[in-house]
Coordinates of C-alpha atoms in Angstrom, one line a residue:
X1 CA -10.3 5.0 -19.9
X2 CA -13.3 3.8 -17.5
X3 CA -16.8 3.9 -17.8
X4 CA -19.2 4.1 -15.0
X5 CA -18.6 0.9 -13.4
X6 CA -15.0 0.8 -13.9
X7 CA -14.3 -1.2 -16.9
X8 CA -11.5 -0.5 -19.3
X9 CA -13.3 1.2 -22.6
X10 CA -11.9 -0.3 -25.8
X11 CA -10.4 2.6 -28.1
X12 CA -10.1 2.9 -31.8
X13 CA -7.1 2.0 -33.1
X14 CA -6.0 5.4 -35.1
X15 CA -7.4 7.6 -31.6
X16 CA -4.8 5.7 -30.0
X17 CA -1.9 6.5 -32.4
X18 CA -2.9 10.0 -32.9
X19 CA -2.5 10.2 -29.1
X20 CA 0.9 8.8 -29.2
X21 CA 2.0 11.5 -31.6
X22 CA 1.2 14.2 -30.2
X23 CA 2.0 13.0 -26.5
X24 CA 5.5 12.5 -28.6
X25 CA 5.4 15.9 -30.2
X26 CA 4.7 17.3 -27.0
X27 CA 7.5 15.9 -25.2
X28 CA 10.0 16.3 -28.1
X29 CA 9.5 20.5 -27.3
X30 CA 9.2 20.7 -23.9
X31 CA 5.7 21.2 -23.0
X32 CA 4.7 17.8 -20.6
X33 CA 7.3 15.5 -19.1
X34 CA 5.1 12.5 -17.8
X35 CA 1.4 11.2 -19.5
X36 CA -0.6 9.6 -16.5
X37 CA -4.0 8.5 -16.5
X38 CA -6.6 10.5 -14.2
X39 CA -7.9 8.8 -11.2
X40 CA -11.3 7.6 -11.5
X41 CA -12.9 9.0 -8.1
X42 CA -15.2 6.4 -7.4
X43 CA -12.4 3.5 -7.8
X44 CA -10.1 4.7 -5.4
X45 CA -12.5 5.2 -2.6
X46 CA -13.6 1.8 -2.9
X47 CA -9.9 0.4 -2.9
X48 CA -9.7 2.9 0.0
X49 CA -12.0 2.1 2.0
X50 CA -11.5 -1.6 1.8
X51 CA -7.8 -0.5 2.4
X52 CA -8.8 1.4 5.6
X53 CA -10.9 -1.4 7.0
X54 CA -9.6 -3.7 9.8
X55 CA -8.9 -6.8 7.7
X56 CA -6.2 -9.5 7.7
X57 CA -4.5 -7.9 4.5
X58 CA -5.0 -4.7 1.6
X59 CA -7.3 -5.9 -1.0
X60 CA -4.3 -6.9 -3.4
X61 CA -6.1 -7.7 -6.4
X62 CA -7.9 -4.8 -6.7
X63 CA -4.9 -2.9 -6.1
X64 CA -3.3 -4.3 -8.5
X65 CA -5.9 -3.9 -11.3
X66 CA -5.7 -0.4 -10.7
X67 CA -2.4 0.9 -9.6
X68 CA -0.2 -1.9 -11.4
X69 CA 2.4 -4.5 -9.8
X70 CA 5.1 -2.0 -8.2
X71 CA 2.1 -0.8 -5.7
X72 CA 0.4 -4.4 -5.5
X73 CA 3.6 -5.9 -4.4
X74 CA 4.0 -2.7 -1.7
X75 CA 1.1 -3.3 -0.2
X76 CA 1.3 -7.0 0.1
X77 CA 4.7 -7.0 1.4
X78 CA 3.5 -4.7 4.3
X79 CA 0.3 -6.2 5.3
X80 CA 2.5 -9.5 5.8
X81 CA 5.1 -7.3 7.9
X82 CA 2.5 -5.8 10.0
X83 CA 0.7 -9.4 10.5
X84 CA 4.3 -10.8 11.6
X85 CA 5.4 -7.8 14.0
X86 CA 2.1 -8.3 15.8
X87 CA 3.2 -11.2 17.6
X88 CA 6.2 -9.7 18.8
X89 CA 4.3 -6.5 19.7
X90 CA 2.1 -8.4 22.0
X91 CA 4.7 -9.4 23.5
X92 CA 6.5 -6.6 24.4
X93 CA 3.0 -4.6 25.9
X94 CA 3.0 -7.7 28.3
X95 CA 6.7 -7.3 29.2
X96 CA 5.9 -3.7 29.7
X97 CA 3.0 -4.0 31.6
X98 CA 4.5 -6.9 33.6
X99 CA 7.8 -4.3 34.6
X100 CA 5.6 -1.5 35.0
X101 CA 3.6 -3.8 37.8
X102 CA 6.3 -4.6 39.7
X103 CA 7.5 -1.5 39.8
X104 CA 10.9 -2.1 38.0
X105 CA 12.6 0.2 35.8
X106 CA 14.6 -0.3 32.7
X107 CA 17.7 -0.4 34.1
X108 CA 17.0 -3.1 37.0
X109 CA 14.3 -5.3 34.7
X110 CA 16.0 -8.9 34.4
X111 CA 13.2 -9.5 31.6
X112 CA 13.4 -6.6 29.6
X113 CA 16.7 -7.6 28.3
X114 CA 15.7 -10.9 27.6
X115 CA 12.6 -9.8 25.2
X116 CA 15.5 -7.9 23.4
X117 CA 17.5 -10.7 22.9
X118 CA 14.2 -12.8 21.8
X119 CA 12.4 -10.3 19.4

């Protein structure tokens, strides 16, 4: 639980356990199959919006604090995949725009074949 600023609440102890037992009791006959925690609104449009905003990379940290490693490690692993196929990207839009200025198409293009060979 999160209180208006977003910091983990402390729970009692015997709250907690009484929790458990009937999240337990409520599995063992069928009623729920998964416990998750509900969103807090606020948080995920801040993590969103820095998300969203042209940046190097995903605010990681923040991510992580709230969705856990699995997603943390998602997102960092594609904001460093994105940042390495720019460069190659670039690359081919000036091959493109090169061929398309000459007037070449894809089948007589010397270069084109080239950038496939390089990329």
């Amino acid at each position: 639980r999160y209180d208006d600023q977003g910091n983990a609440l402390q729970e009692d102890n015997t709250v907690q356990q009484r929790s458990e037992a009937l999240t337990h009791i409520l599995k063992k006959y069928g009623y729920i199959d998964v416990v998750t925690p509900v969103h807090v609104s606020h948080l995920c449009q801040k993590i969103l919006h820095k998300t969203l905003a042209p940046s190097i990379s995903p605010p990681i940290h923040e991510i992580r604090n709230y969705y856990g490693d699995e997603i943390a490690f998602y997102f960092a692993w594609m904001g460093h995949y994105t940042t390495w196929l720019f460069f190659p990207a670039i690359v081919g839009l000036l091959v493109y725009c090169f061929r398309i200025y000459r007037g070449d198409t894809i089948e007589n293009d010397e270069i084109t074949p080239l950038y496939g060979l390089l990329a």
